[in-house]
mmCIF file of C-alpha atoms and ligand atoms in Angstrom:
data_model
loop_
_atom_site.group_PDB
_atom_site.id
_atom_site.type_symbol
_atom_site.label_atom_id
_atom_site.label_comp_id
_atom_site.label_asym_id
_atom_site.label_seq_id
_atom_site.Cartn_x
_atom_site.Cartn_y
_atom_site.Cartn_z
ATOM 1 C CA MET A 25 -85.346 267.067 -24.413
ATOM 2 C CA ASN A 26 -89.056 267.393 -23.809
ATOM 3 C CA ALA A 27 -90.747 270.392 -25.181
ATOM 4 C CA ALA A 28 -92.060 272.707 -22.462
ATOM 5 C CA PRO A 29 -95.825 272.117 -22.062
ATOM 6 C CA LYS A 30 -97.627 274.793 -23.897
ATOM 7 C CA THR A 31 -100.748 276.791 -23.398
ATOM 8 C CA LEU A 32 -103.912 275.134 -24.759
ATOM 9 C CA ARG A 33 -105.630 277.460 -27.401
ATOM 10 C CA HIS A 34 -107.188 275.173 -29.878
ATOM 11 C CA LEU A 35 -110.372 272.979 -29.387
ATOM 12 C CA SER A 36 -108.352 269.995 -30.690
ATOM 13 C CA GLU A 37 -105.763 270.618 -27.838
ATOM 14 C CA LEU A 38 -108.554 270.756 -25.170
ATOM 15 C CA GLU A 39 -110.149 267.602 -26.593
ATOM 16 C CA GLN A 40 -106.829 265.882 -26.324
ATOM 17 C CA ALA A 41 -106.435 266.982 -22.882
ATOM 18 C CA GLY A 42 -109.796 265.494 -22.027
ATOM 19 C CA LEU A 43 -111.218 269.000 -21.159
ATOM 20 C CA THR A 44 -113.921 269.067 -23.789
ATOM 21 C CA ALA A 45 -116.003 266.447 -25.448
ATOM 22 C CA ALA A 46 -115.860 265.787 -29.225
ATOM 23 C CA ASP A 47 -119.622 265.868 -29.554
ATOM 24 C CA LYS A 48 -119.664 269.575 -28.432
ATOM 25 C CA ARG A 49 -117.098 270.600 -31.014
ATOM 26 C CA ALA A 50 -119.567 272.377 -33.164
ATOM 27 C CA ALA A 51 -121.002 274.551 -30.590
ATOM 28 C CA LEU A 52 -117.586 275.249 -29.097
ATOM 29 C CA GLU A 53 -116.283 276.379 -32.473
ATOM 30 C CA LYS A 54 -118.895 279.011 -32.416
ATOM 31 C CA VAL A 55 -117.942 280.007 -28.842
ATOM 32 C CA ALA A 56 -114.238 280.081 -29.782
ATOM 33 C CA ALA A 57 -114.885 282.260 -32.796
ATOM 34 C CA GLN A 58 -116.440 284.893 -30.523
ATOM 35 C CA TYR A 59 -114.426 284.758 -27.324
ATOM 36 C CA ALA A 60 -110.652 284.006 -26.815
ATOM 37 C CA VAL A 61 -109.547 280.716 -25.361
ATOM 38 C CA ALA A 62 -106.382 280.002 -23.482
ATOM 39 C CA ILE A 63 -105.471 277.756 -20.602
ATOM 40 C CA THR A 64 -101.884 277.689 -19.318
ATOM 41 C CA PRO A 65 -100.249 274.174 -18.466
ATOM 42 C CA GLY A 66 -100.322 275.050 -14.797
ATOM 43 C CA VAL A 67 -103.955 275.813 -14.804
ATOM 44 C CA ALA A 68 -104.878 272.720 -17.046
ATOM 45 C CA THR A 69 -103.167 270.483 -14.512
ATOM 46 C CA LEU A 70 -105.493 271.919 -11.779
ATOM 47 C CA ILE A 71 -108.595 270.593 -13.662
ATOM 48 C CA ASP A 72 -109.968 267.214 -12.848
ATOM 49 C CA PRO A 73 -111.306 266.183 -16.316
ATOM 50 C CA ASN A 74 -113.519 263.478 -14.706
ATOM 51 C CA ASP A 75 -115.444 266.071 -12.547
ATOM 52 C CA PRO A 76 -118.230 267.639 -14.536
ATOM 53 C CA HIS A 77 -118.401 270.360 -11.867
ATOM 54 C CA ASP A 78 -114.779 271.202 -11.533
ATOM 55 C CA PRO A 79 -114.474 274.801 -10.344
ATOM 56 C CA ILE A 80 -111.354 275.494 -12.407
ATOM 57 C CA ALA A 81 -112.879 274.049 -15.519
ATOM 58 C CA ARG A 82 -115.785 276.199 -15.162
ATOM 59 C CA GLN A 83 -113.644 279.326 -15.223
ATOM 60 C CA PHE A 84 -111.450 278.533 -18.258
ATOM 61 C CA VAL A 85 -112.948 275.792 -20.476
ATOM 62 C CA PRO A 86 -115.332 277.126 -23.094
ATOM 63 C CA ASP A 87 -118.926 276.067 -22.683
ATOM 64 C CA PRO A 88 -121.731 276.020 -25.212
ATOM 65 C CA ALA A 89 -123.776 277.970 -22.590
ATOM 66 C CA GLU A 90 -121.807 281.028 -23.665
ATOM 67 C CA LEU A 91 -123.880 281.170 -26.879
ATOM 68 C CA ASP A 92 -126.888 281.884 -24.694
ATOM 69 C CA VAL A 93 -127.074 285.752 -24.530
ATOM 70 C CA GLN A 94 -129.603 287.386 -22.227
ATOM 71 C CA PRO A 95 -131.291 290.565 -23.180
ATOM 72 C CA GLU A 96 -129.742 292.407 -20.250
ATOM 73 C CA GLU A 97 -126.132 291.458 -21.175
ATOM 74 C CA ARG A 98 -123.896 294.005 -22.851
ATOM 75 C CA ALA A 99 -120.703 294.145 -24.794
ATOM 76 C CA ASP A 100 -119.418 296.836 -22.507
ATOM 77 C CA PRO A 101 -120.988 295.858 -19.139
ATOM 78 C CA ILE A 102 -119.229 298.236 -16.913
ATOM 79 C CA GLY A 103 -119.301 301.243 -19.415
ATOM 80 C CA ASP A 104 -115.523 301.597 -20.016
ATOM 81 C CA HIS A 105 -116.149 303.281 -23.400
ATOM 82 C CA ALA A 106 -118.225 306.049 -21.850
ATOM 83 C CA HIS A 107 -115.236 307.238 -19.772
ATOM 84 C CA SER A 108 -112.344 306.812 -22.089
ATOM 85 C CA PRO A 109 -110.822 310.195 -23.041
ATOM 86 C CA VAL A 110 -108.008 308.773 -25.041
ATOM 87 C CA GLU A 111 -107.325 305.188 -26.218
ATOM 88 C CA GLY A 112 -106.156 303.018 -23.334
ATOM 89 C CA ILE A 113 -107.248 305.240 -20.447
ATOM 90 C CA VAL A 114 -110.451 304.851 -18.460
ATOM 91 C CA HIS A 115 -111.083 307.946 -16.181
ATOM 92 C CA ARG A 116 -114.227 307.384 -14.256
ATOM 93 C CA TYR A 117 -113.324 308.499 -10.746
ATOM 94 C CA PRO A 118 -111.475 311.749 -10.149
ATOM 95 C CA ASP A 119 -108.306 310.414 -8.470
ATOM 96 C CA ARG A 120 -107.467 307.441 -10.458
ATOM 97 C CA VAL A 121 -107.427 306.040 -14.027
ATOM 98 C CA LEU A 122 -107.126 302.646 -15.607
ATOM 99 C CA LEU A 123 -104.223 302.340 -18.140
ATOM 100 C CA LYS A 124 -104.747 299.375 -20.506
ATOM 101 C CA LEU A 125 -101.285 298.650 -22.234
ATOM 102 C CA THR A 126 -102.312 295.271 -23.596
ATOM 103 C CA HIS A 127 -105.406 293.342 -24.469
ATOM 104 C CA VAL A 128 -103.782 289.993 -24.087
ATOM 105 C CA CYS A 129 -104.062 287.651 -21.121
ATOM 106 C CA ALA A 130 -102.266 284.323 -20.084
ATOM 107 C CA VAL A 131 -105.588 282.720 -19.598
ATOM 108 C CA TYR A 132 -109.098 283.795 -20.702
ATOM 109 C CA CYS A 133 -111.684 283.676 -18.171
ATOM 110 C CA ARG A 134 -115.104 282.685 -19.476
ATOM 111 C CA PHE A 135 -116.890 285.346 -17.328
ATOM 112 C CA CYS A 136 -114.497 288.166 -18.397
ATOM 113 C CA PHE A 137 -116.191 291.483 -18.139
ATOM 114 C CA ARG A 138 -114.045 292.877 -21.022
ATOM 115 C CA ARG A 139 -114.418 289.629 -23.119
ATOM 116 C CA GLU A 140 -115.536 291.674 -26.087
ATOM 117 C CA MET A 141 -112.475 293.689 -26.103
ATOM 118 C CA ILE A 142 -109.585 291.386 -25.176
ATOM 119 C CA GLY A 143 -107.825 288.503 -26.824
ATOM 120 C CA PRO A 144 -104.610 287.636 -28.851
ATOM 121 C CA ASP A 145 -105.952 289.336 -31.920
ATOM 122 C CA ALA A 146 -106.941 292.592 -30.229
ATOM 123 C CA THR A 147 -104.565 295.423 -31.262
ATOM 124 C CA PRO A 148 -102.170 296.603 -28.429
ATOM 125 C CA LEU A 149 -101.633 300.257 -27.884
ATOM 126 C CA THR A 150 -99.137 301.803 -30.379
ATOM 127 C CA GLU A 151 -96.268 303.790 -29.140
ATOM 128 C CA THR A 152 -98.029 307.000 -30.216
ATOM 129 C CA GLN A 153 -101.190 306.019 -28.227
ATOM 130 C CA ILE A 154 -98.936 305.202 -25.086
ATOM 131 C CA ASP A 155 -97.465 308.638 -25.493
ATOM 132 C CA ALA A 156 -100.930 310.148 -25.629
ATOM 133 C CA ALA A 157 -102.138 308.143 -22.672
ATOM 134 C CA LEU A 158 -99.151 309.205 -20.502
ATOM 135 C CA ALA A 159 -99.573 312.835 -21.684
ATOM 136 C CA TYR A 160 -103.228 312.625 -20.488
ATOM 137 C CA ILE A 161 -102.096 311.539 -17.073
ATOM 138 C CA ALA A 162 -99.445 314.084 -16.846
ATOM 139 C CA ALA A 163 -101.982 316.925 -17.865
ATOM 140 C CA HIS A 164 -104.398 315.788 -14.975
ATOM 141 C CA PRO A 165 -102.823 316.621 -11.581
ATOM 142 C CA GLU A 166 -105.846 315.105 -9.889
ATOM 143 C CA ILE A 167 -104.643 311.644 -10.824
ATOM 144 C CA TRP A 168 -103.021 310.313 -7.806
ATOM 145 C CA GLU A 169 -103.091 306.590 -8.849
ATOM 146 C CA VAL A 170 -102.780 304.651 -12.064
ATOM 147 C CA VAL A 171 -104.183 301.143 -12.285
ATOM 148 C CA LEU A 172 -102.404 299.009 -14.959
ATOM 149 C CA THR A 173 -104.977 296.626 -16.254
ATOM 150 C CA GLY A 174 -105.885 295.232 -19.611
ATOM 151 C CA GLY A 175 -105.877 292.350 -20.574
ATOM 152 C CA ASP A 176 -103.178 291.339 -18.132
ATOM 153 C CA PRO A 177 -100.257 293.806 -17.793
ATOM 154 C CA LEU A 178 -97.875 291.211 -16.400
ATOM 155 C CA VAL A 179 -97.837 289.404 -19.938
ATOM 156 C CA LEU A 180 -95.607 292.283 -20.895
ATOM 157 C CA SER A 181 -91.805 291.808 -20.661
ATOM 158 C CA ALA A 182 -89.933 293.087 -17.547
ATOM 159 C CA ARG A 183 -88.167 295.494 -19.984
ATOM 160 C CA ARG A 184 -91.659 296.995 -21.227
ATOM 161 C CA LEU A 185 -93.040 297.085 -17.718
ATOM 162 C CA LYS A 186 -89.957 298.937 -16.461
ATOM 163 C CA GLN A 187 -90.414 301.457 -19.168
ATOM 164 C CA ALA A 188 -94.032 302.115 -18.334
ATOM 165 C CA VAL A 189 -93.404 302.159 -14.580
ATOM 166 C CA THR A 190 -90.528 304.602 -15.034
ATOM 167 C CA ARG A 191 -92.538 307.023 -17.188
ATOM 168 C CA LEU A 192 -95.482 306.967 -14.733
ATOM 169 C CA ALA A 193 -93.140 307.434 -11.784
ATOM 170 C CA ALA A 194 -91.642 310.500 -13.454
ATOM 171 C CA ILE A 195 -95.101 312.149 -13.193
ATOM 172 C CA PRO A 196 -95.020 313.981 -9.791
ATOM 173 C CA HIS A 197 -98.630 313.730 -8.908
ATOM 174 C CA VAL A 198 -98.820 310.035 -9.640
ATOM 175 C CA LYS A 199 -98.072 308.424 -6.167
ATOM 176 C CA VAL A 200 -99.424 304.946 -6.497
ATOM 177 C CA ILE A 201 -99.101 302.478 -9.296
ATOM 178 C CA ARG A 202 -101.476 299.472 -9.018
ATOM 179 C CA ILE A 203 -101.384 296.384 -11.111
ATOM 180 C CA HIS A 204 -104.313 294.127 -11.709
ATOM 181 C CA SER A 205 -103.107 290.542 -12.654
ATOM 182 C CA ARG A 206 -103.984 286.981 -12.809
ATOM 183 C CA ILE A 207 -100.440 286.015 -13.832
ATOM 184 C CA PRO A 208 -99.265 284.980 -10.301
ATOM 185 C CA VAL A 209 -101.779 282.041 -10.485
ATOM 186 C CA ALA A 210 -102.003 281.547 -14.185
ATOM 187 C CA ASP A 211 -98.313 281.579 -15.033
ATOM 188 C CA PRO A 212 -96.341 281.963 -11.787
ATOM 189 C CA ALA A 213 -92.942 281.423 -13.613
ATOM 190 C CA ARG A 214 -93.346 284.769 -15.147
ATOM 191 C CA ILE A 215 -92.873 286.561 -11.860
ATOM 192 C CA THR A 216 -89.232 286.591 -11.998
ATOM 193 C CA PRO A 217 -86.873 288.668 -9.721
ATOM 194 C CA GLU A 218 -86.290 290.931 -12.857
ATOM 195 C CA LEU A 219 -90.138 291.404 -13.410
ATOM 196 C CA VAL A 220 -90.485 292.234 -9.703
ATOM 197 C CA ARG A 221 -87.817 294.785 -9.793
ATOM 198 C CA ALA A 222 -89.353 296.426 -12.878
ATOM 199 C CA LEU A 223 -92.541 297.118 -10.943
ATOM 200 C CA ARG A 224 -90.823 299.177 -8.145
ATOM 201 C CA ALA A 225 -90.005 302.887 -8.599
ATOM 202 C CA LYS A 226 -88.145 304.960 -5.966
ATOM 203 C CA GLY A 227 -90.549 307.148 -3.938
ATOM 204 C CA LYS A 228 -93.761 305.571 -5.382
ATOM 205 C CA ALA A 229 -95.934 302.866 -3.891
ATOM 206 C CA THR A 230 -96.585 299.799 -6.146
ATOM 207 C CA TYR A 231 -99.467 297.385 -5.308
ATOM 208 C CA VAL A 232 -100.359 294.233 -6.997
ATOM 209 C CA VAL A 233 -104.027 293.140 -6.922
ATOM 210 C CA LEU A 234 -104.277 289.430 -7.743
ATOM 211 C CA HIS A 235 -107.434 288.028 -9.476
ATOM 212 C CA ALA A 236 -108.247 284.494 -7.964
ATOM 213 C CA ASN A 237 -111.561 282.832 -7.502
ATOM 214 C CA HIS A 238 -110.797 279.329 -5.970
ATOM 215 C CA ALA A 239 -108.443 278.234 -3.284
ATOM 216 C CA ARG A 240 -107.024 275.593 -5.571
ATOM 217 C CA GLU A 241 -105.579 278.348 -7.880
ATOM 218 C CA LEU A 242 -103.089 279.126 -4.939
ATOM 219 C CA THR A 243 -100.688 276.400 -5.781
ATOM 220 C CA ASP A 244 -97.203 276.120 -4.320
ATOM 221 C CA ALA A 245 -95.824 277.836 -7.369
ATOM 222 C CA ALA A 246 -98.519 280.686 -7.168
ATOM 223 C CA ARG A 247 -97.829 281.173 -3.526
ATOM 224 C CA GLU A 248 -94.064 281.516 -4.287
ATOM 225 C CA ALA A 249 -94.719 283.846 -6.990
ATOM 226 C CA CYS A 250 -96.802 286.130 -4.528
ATOM 227 C CA ALA A 251 -94.160 285.828 -1.914
ATOM 228 C CA ARG A 252 -91.521 287.164 -4.431
ATOM 229 C CA LEU A 253 -93.594 290.222 -4.935
ATOM 230 C CA ILE A 254 -94.562 290.805 -1.272
ATOM 231 C CA ASP A 255 -90.917 290.143 -0.092
ATOM 232 C CA ALA A 256 -89.807 292.908 -2.552
ATOM 233 C CA GLY A 257 -91.967 295.306 -0.651
ATOM 234 C CA ILE A 258 -95.063 295.187 -2.971
ATOM 235 C CA PRO A 259 -98.297 294.752 -0.761
ATOM 236 C CA MET A 260 -100.846 292.495 -2.365
ATOM 237 C CA LEU A 261 -104.637 292.612 -2.383
ATOM 238 C CA SER A 262 -106.993 290.334 -4.137
ATOM 239 C CA GLN A 263 -110.189 290.653 -6.210
ATOM 240 C CA SER A 264 -112.506 287.681 -6.857
ATOM 241 C CA VAL A 265 -115.640 287.278 -9.021
ATOM 242 C CA LEU A 266 -118.591 285.565 -7.431
ATOM 243 C CA LEU A 267 -119.320 282.755 -9.796
ATOM 244 C CA ALA A 268 -122.045 280.148 -9.720
ATOM 245 C CA GLY A 269 -120.489 276.595 -9.492
ATOM 246 C CA VAL A 270 -117.130 277.872 -8.609
ATOM 247 C CA ASN A 271 -117.189 279.733 -5.347
ATOM 248 C CA ASP A 272 -120.877 280.511 -4.454
ATOM 249 C CA ASN A 273 -120.933 278.472 -1.234
ATOM 250 C CA PRO A 274 -119.607 279.434 2.067
ATOM 251 C CA ARG A 275 -117.063 276.772 2.242
ATOM 252 C CA ALA A 276 -115.402 277.459 -1.164
ATOM 253 C CA LEU A 277 -115.579 281.160 -0.687
ATOM 254 C CA GLY A 278 -114.162 280.909 2.876
ATOM 255 C CA GLU A 279 -111.339 278.541 1.751
ATOM 256 C CA LEU A 280 -110.416 281.128 -0.916
ATOM 257 C CA MET A 281 -110.270 284.110 1.466
ATOM 258 C CA ARG A 282 -108.274 282.109 4.051
ATOM 259 C CA ALA A 283 -105.785 280.912 1.423
ATOM 260 C CA LEU A 284 -105.348 284.508 0.231
ATOM 261 C CA VAL A 285 -104.551 285.782 3.781
ATOM 262 C CA GLU A 286 -102.288 282.843 4.379
ATOM 263 C CA CYS A 287 -100.259 284.148 1.464
ATOM 264 C CA ARG A 288 -100.315 287.690 2.984
ATOM 265 C CA ILE A 289 -102.833 288.898 0.316
ATOM 266 C CA LYS A 290 -105.631 291.066 1.821
ATOM 267 C CA PRO A 291 -108.920 290.132 0.221
ATOM 268 C CA TYR A 292 -110.191 293.488 -1.258
ATOM 269 C CA TYR A 293 -113.170 292.994 -3.558
ATOM 270 C CA LEU A 294 -115.663 290.302 -4.204
ATOM 271 C CA HIS A 295 -117.279 291.453 -7.482
ATOM 272 C CA HIS A 296 -120.838 290.584 -8.303
ATOM 273 C CA GLY A 297 -120.675 288.966 -11.890
ATOM 274 C CA ASP A 298 -120.889 291.553 -14.542
ATOM 275 C CA LEU A 299 -123.516 291.527 -17.289
ATOM 276 C CA ALA A 300 -121.058 290.343 -19.967
ATOM 277 C CA THR A 301 -122.526 288.596 -22.924
ATOM 278 C CA GLY A 302 -122.976 284.750 -22.516
ATOM 279 C CA THR A 303 -122.246 284.571 -18.886
ATOM 280 C CA SER A 304 -125.679 284.103 -17.226
ATOM 281 C CA HIS A 305 -124.789 280.444 -16.374
ATOM 282 C CA LEU A 306 -122.043 281.791 -14.149
ATOM 283 C CA ARG A 307 -123.879 284.567 -12.306
ATOM 284 C CA THR A 308 -125.677 284.376 -8.955
ATOM 285 C CA SER A 309 -128.301 286.687 -7.423
ATOM 286 C CA ILE A 310 -127.258 289.622 -5.253
ATOM 287 C CA GLU A 311 -129.327 288.070 -2.537
ATOM 288 C CA ASP A 312 -127.184 284.917 -2.681
ATOM 289 C CA GLY A 313 -124.010 287.079 -2.604
ATOM 290 C CA GLN A 314 -125.339 288.986 0.538
ATOM 291 C CA ASP A 315 -126.025 285.689 2.276
ATOM 292 C CA LEU A 316 -122.506 284.430 1.488
ATOM 293 C CA MET A 317 -121.103 287.644 2.792
ATOM 294 C CA ARG A 318 -123.066 287.129 6.049
ATOM 295 C CA ALA A 319 -121.762 283.694 6.266
ATOM 296 C CA LEU A 320 -118.186 284.813 5.950
ATOM 297 C CA ARG A 321 -118.602 287.597 8.525
ATOM 298 C CA GLY A 322 -120.028 284.949 10.889
ATOM 299 C CA ARG A 323 -117.397 282.506 10.368
ATOM 300 C CA LEU A 324 -114.060 284.076 9.589
ATOM 301 C CA SER A 325 -111.385 286.426 10.552
ATOM 302 C CA GLY A 326 -111.909 290.051 9.811
ATOM 303 C CA LEU A 327 -108.840 289.789 7.608
ATOM 304 C CA CYS A 328 -110.750 287.328 5.336
ATOM 305 C CA GLN A 329 -113.621 289.925 4.544
ATOM 306 C CA PRO A 330 -113.634 291.381 1.061
ATOM 307 C CA THR A 331 -115.902 294.244 0.180
ATOM 308 C CA TYR A 332 -118.836 292.830 -1.964
ATOM 309 C CA VAL A 333 -119.309 295.318 -4.929
ATOM 310 C CA LEU A 334 -121.254 295.871 -8.095
ATOM 311 C CA ASP A 335 -119.990 297.649 -11.006
ATOM 312 C CA ILE A 336 -123.064 299.586 -12.052
ATOM 313 C CA PRO A 337 -123.935 298.895 -15.710
ATOM 314 C CA GLY A 338 -123.532 301.900 -17.871
ATOM 315 C CA GLY A 339 -120.277 303.203 -16.256
ATOM 316 C CA HIS A 340 -121.471 304.610 -13.049
ATOM 317 C CA GLY A 341 -118.719 302.911 -11.038
ATOM 318 C CA LYS A 342 -118.629 300.388 -8.185
ATOM 319 C CA SER A 343 -120.850 300.502 -5.155
ATOM 320 C CA PRO A 344 -120.778 298.143 -2.182
ATOM 321 C CA ILE A 345 -123.598 295.845 -2.045
ATOM 322 C CA GLY A 346 -122.974 293.694 1.078
ATOM 323 C CA PRO A 347 -125.553 292.962 3.644
ATOM 324 C CA ASN A 348 -126.678 295.676 6.010
ATOM 325 C CA TYR A 349 -126.649 295.135 9.733
ATOM 326 C CA LEU A 350 -128.460 298.336 10.700
ATOM 327 C CA SER A 351 -132.178 298.799 10.752
ATOM 328 C CA ARG A 352 -134.780 300.815 12.630
ATOM 329 C CA ASP A 353 -137.743 299.430 14.635
ATOM 330 C CA ALA A 354 -141.246 300.757 14.365
ATOM 331 C CA SER A 355 -140.496 303.418 17.038
ATOM 332 C CA GLY A 356 -137.426 304.662 15.004
ATOM 333 C CA GLN A 357 -134.910 303.161 17.315
ATOM 334 C CA ILE A 358 -131.687 301.717 15.763
ATOM 335 C CA ARG A 359 -131.340 298.009 15.738
ATOM 336 C CA ILE A 360 -128.065 296.300 14.970
ATOM 337 C CA GLU A 361 -127.623 292.673 14.063
ATOM 338 C CA ASP A 362 -124.683 290.670 15.349
ATOM 339 C CA PHE A 363 -122.563 287.952 13.527
ATOM 340 C CA ASN A 364 -124.930 285.223 14.716
ATOM 341 C CA GLY A 365 -127.988 286.791 13.601
ATOM 342 C CA GLY A 366 -129.006 288.185 17.001
ATOM 343 C CA SER A 367 -130.585 291.658 17.097
ATOM 344 C CA HIS A 368 -129.790 294.416 19.501
ATOM 345 C CA GLY A 369 -131.047 298.015 20.238
ATOM 346 C CA TYR A 370 -128.697 300.897 20.074
ATOM 347 C CA PRO A 371 -129.366 304.255 21.917
ATOM 348 C CA PRO A 372 -130.094 307.384 19.804
ATOM 349 C CA ALA A 373 -127.455 310.063 19.459
ATOM 350 C CA PRO A 374 -127.606 312.546 22.501
HETATM 351 C C1 LIG B 419 -112.676 299.507 -10.678
HETATM 352 C C2 LIG B 419 -112.083 300.757 -11.304
HETATM 353 C C3 LIG B 419 -111.206 301.508 -10.647
HETATM 354 C C4 LIG B 419 -110.560 301.138 -9.291
HETATM 355 O O1 LIG B 419 -111.455 301.347 -8.363
HETATM 356 P P1 LIG B 419 -111.143 301.077 -6.853
HETATM 357 O O2 LIG B 419 -112.499 301.130 -5.992
HETATM 358 O O3 LIG B 419 -110.283 302.206 -6.470
HETATM 359 O O4 LIG B 419 -110.409 299.665 -6.687
HETATM 360 C C5 LIG B 419 -110.682 302.610 -11.225
HETATM 361 N N1 LIG B 419 -111.122 303.115 -12.392
HETATM 362 C C6 LIG B 419 -112.221 302.412 -13.024
HETATM 363 C C7 LIG B 419 -112.584 302.918 -14.357
HETATM 364 C C8 LIG B 419 -112.578 301.205 -12.444
HETATM 365 O O5 LIG B 419 -113.533 300.455 -13.295
HETATM 366 S S1 LIG B 420 -107.406 287.694 -16.687
HETATM 367 FE FE1 LIG B 420 -108.885 289.492 -16.433
HETATM 368 S S2 LIG B 420 -108.925 290.604 -18.352
HETATM 369 FE FE2 LIG B 420 -108.128 288.496 -18.683
HETATM 370 S S3 LIG B 420 -109.792 287.130 -19.329
HETATM 371 FE FE3 LIG B 420 -109.558 287.032 -17.064
HETATM 372 S S4 LIG B 420 -110.920 288.538 -16.189
HETATM 373 FE FE4 LIG B 420 -110.549 289.056 -18.405
#
């Protein structure tokens, strides 16, 4: 019997798979000492080791460029700590909280905004901490929605997920349970019927938001995993990160959005790259992001349009930063730009 292929975690394994060069070993040891590395077998097979610009490799294979830290980069780029009343909870907006049950992921993205907090060695919440987090949610009736994130909540067993969802569902004011995950693309076999059932709770809405950044991530197995969730009555949305050399051109971004919609996943957010340490080689400018959004609007179905957002450094939350189609001319009259770039006047309010 062949051993099941396993997740690549060590530099020797990456070298053996042809994903990293031996002469980069010393620099990569430093990268790996700082940031977690994991590439699932499914994701590894998507990488063309002979393509130096492979968009999947760029997302997951460690790069010596990660040692280059810019002065504006931060360990906590979106300011989670400033809004964490108890361990595992981030409460930034009135009506919703993040609940981080685990710091583990199936794959580790090189651009991760929580890269300083996650990894296989980070300590998960203890039972006591989980009790305290749930008590916090129960004590705040304004919390309408709980977003399970991490780490990746779907690395947890179906049993543990069922326990968490059941306890959340028992809180009357919690109406929506949202799960942010990369598992349907990173390890689709984990999305078993049992796990899908564990995410549903009677009388509550469960949503799953998939993190995917390139159309190639939506393999047949990934599409089937998403279909299992959606067919069970769980609507899916997506979030993608705008990444230099991965999806920062109209074709790659458009193909990604179309592939998602074809899977019945509504594109939700396109995140501007956060100021996480050692990620400047993967960031674009906001102007480039706006141009890409214009290109999407000009070419693709409205279903394929995500909202381009920036998580404001320091913990001030997300704001839309997409292109603006409205302006005023010299006489103060409103002008509106169409999807082809044409400009039109619009009458003032009566
Ligand atoms: C991103 C985020 C959310 C979810 O925001 P939505 O705009 O509702 O998707 C909630 N809380 C925190 C702290 C966040 O960073
Ligand atoms: S799956 Fe999410 S939390 Fe995990 S490494 Fe990637 S971006 Fe970070």
